[in-house]
Coordinates of C-alpha atoms in Angstrom, one line a residue:
X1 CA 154.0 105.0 144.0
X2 CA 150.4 105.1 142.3
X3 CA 147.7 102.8 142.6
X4 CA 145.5 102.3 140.2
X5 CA 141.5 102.3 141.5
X6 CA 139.7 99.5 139.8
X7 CA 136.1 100.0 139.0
X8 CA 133.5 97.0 140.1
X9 CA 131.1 95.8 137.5
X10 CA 127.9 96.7 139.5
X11 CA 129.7 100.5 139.5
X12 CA 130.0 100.3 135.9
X13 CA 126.5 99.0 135.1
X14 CA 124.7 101.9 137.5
X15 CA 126.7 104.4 135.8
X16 CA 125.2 103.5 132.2
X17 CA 121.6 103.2 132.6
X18 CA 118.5 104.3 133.6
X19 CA 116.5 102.2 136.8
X20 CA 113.0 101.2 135.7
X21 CA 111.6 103.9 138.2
X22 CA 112.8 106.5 136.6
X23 CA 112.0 105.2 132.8
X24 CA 108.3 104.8 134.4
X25 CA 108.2 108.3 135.4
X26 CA 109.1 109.8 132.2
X27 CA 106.7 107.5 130.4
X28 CA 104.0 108.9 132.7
X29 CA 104.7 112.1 131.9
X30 CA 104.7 112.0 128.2
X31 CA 101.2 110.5 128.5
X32 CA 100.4 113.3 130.4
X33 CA 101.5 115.8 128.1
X34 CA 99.6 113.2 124.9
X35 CA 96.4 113.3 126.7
X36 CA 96.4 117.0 127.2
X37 CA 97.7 118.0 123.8
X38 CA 96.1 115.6 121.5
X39 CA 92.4 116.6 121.8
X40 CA 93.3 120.1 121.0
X41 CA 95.6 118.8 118.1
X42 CA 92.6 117.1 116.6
X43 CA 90.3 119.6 117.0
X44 CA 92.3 121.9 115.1
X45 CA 92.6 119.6 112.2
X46 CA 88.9 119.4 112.5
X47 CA 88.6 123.2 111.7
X48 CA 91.4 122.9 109.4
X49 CA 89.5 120.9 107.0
X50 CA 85.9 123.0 107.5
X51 CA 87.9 126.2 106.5
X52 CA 89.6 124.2 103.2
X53 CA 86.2 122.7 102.3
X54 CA 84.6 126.7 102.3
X55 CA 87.9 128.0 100.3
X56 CA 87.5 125.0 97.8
X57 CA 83.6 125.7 97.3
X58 CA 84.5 129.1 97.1
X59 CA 87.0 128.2 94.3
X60 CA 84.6 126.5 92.7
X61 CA 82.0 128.9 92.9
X62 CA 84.0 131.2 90.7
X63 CA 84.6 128.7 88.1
X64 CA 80.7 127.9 88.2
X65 CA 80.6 131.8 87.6
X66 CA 82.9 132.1 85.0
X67 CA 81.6 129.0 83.1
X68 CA 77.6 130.8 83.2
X69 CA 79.7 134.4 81.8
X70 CA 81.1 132.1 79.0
X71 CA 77.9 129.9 78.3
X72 CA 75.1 132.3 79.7
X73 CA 73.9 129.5 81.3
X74 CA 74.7 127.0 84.3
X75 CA 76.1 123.4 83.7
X76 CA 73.0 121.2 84.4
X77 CA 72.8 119.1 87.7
X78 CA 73.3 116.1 85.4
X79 CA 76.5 118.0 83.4
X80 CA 77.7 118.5 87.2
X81 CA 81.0 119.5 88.1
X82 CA 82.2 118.0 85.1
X83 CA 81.4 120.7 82.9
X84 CA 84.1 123.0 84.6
X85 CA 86.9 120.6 83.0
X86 CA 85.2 118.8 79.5
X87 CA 83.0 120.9 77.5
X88 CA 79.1 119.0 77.7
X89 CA 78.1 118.4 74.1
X90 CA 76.3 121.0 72.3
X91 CA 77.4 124.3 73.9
X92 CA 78.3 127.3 72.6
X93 CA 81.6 129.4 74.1
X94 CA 82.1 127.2 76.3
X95 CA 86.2 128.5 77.1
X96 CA 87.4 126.1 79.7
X97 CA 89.0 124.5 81.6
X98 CA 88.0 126.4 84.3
X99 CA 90.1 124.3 86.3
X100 CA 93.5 123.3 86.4
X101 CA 93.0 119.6 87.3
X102 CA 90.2 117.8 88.1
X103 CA 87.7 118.5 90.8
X104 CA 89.1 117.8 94.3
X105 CA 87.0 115.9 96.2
X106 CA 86.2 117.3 99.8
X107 CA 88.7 117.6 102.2
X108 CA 87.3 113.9 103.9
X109 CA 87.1 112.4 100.7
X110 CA 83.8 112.8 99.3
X111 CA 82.5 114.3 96.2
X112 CA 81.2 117.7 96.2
X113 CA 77.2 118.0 96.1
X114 CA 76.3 120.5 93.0
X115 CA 72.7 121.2 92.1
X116 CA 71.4 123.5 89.5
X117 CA 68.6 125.1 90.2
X118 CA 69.7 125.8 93.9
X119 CA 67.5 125.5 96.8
X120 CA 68.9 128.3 99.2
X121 CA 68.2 131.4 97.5
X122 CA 70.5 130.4 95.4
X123 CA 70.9 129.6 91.3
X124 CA 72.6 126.8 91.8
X125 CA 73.8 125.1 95.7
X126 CA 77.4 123.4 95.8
X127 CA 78.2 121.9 99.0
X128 CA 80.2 119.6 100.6
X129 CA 77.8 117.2 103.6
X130 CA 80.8 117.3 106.2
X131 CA 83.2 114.8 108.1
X132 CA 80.2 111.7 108.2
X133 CA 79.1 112.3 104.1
X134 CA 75.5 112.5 105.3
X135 CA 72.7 115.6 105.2
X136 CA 72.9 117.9 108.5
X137 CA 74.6 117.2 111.1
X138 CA 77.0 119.7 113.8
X139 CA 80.7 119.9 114.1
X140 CA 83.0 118.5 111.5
X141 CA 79.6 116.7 110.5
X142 CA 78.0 119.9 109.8
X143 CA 77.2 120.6 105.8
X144 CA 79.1 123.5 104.1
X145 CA 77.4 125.3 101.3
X146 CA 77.7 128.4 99.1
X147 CA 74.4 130.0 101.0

């Protein structure tokens, strides 16, 4: 004859679930592993976004370049940037675009500083003031130029 085993409720319930103990353990060590990852993480968006603001200036150095071949001359500090995508009034072989779209702003949002004549040794400086948007600075905050 066979007898059938019946299973309790409280045999049932351990069986499908986790005891808070052990849910706390894992959640400590997933902040563990947060707090030691994420600072690097950052960081390396940091330099991420220094190394695309020098390849965009660089970018736009060319097209600067190009523009003074077509023109013989530099766009102004007032034509700006501008002049790489709309041709300023008055100018002579001007061939552009010398963009595809419009000019990008900086890889933290802010507009690329261009100034004709430059100040670096320079004809003309383009530059991008960093993470904070303000002169000088270190780090992220650091200015990147074409110098």
């Amino acid at each position: 004859m066979y007898v059938r085993k019946w299973k309790t409720a409280q045999t049932v319930r351990g069986a499908a679930g986790f005891t808070l103990l052990e849910l706390l353990v894992v959640m400590v060590i997933i902040g563990m592993l947060a707090a030691f990852v994420a600072p690097r993480y950052f960081s390396q968006v940091g330099k991420s976004r220094v190394k695309a603001a020098r390849a965009q200036i660089d970018a736009l150095d060319k097209a600067i370049e190009q523009f003074r071949l077509d023109t013989g001359r530099l766009p102004s500090s007032e034509e700006g940037l501008a002049a790489l995508n709309t041709a300023p009034s008055g100018i002579t072989g001007w061939e552009g675009p010398y963009l595809k779209k419009a000019v990008p702003p900086d890889p933290w949002g802010h507009p690329y500083v261009y100034a004709a004549p430059g100040g670096h040794d320079n004809d003309f400086d383009l530059q991008s003031y960093g993470r904070d948007g303000q002169s000088g600075g270190t780090g992220e905050d650091a200015d990147i130029g074409n110098w």
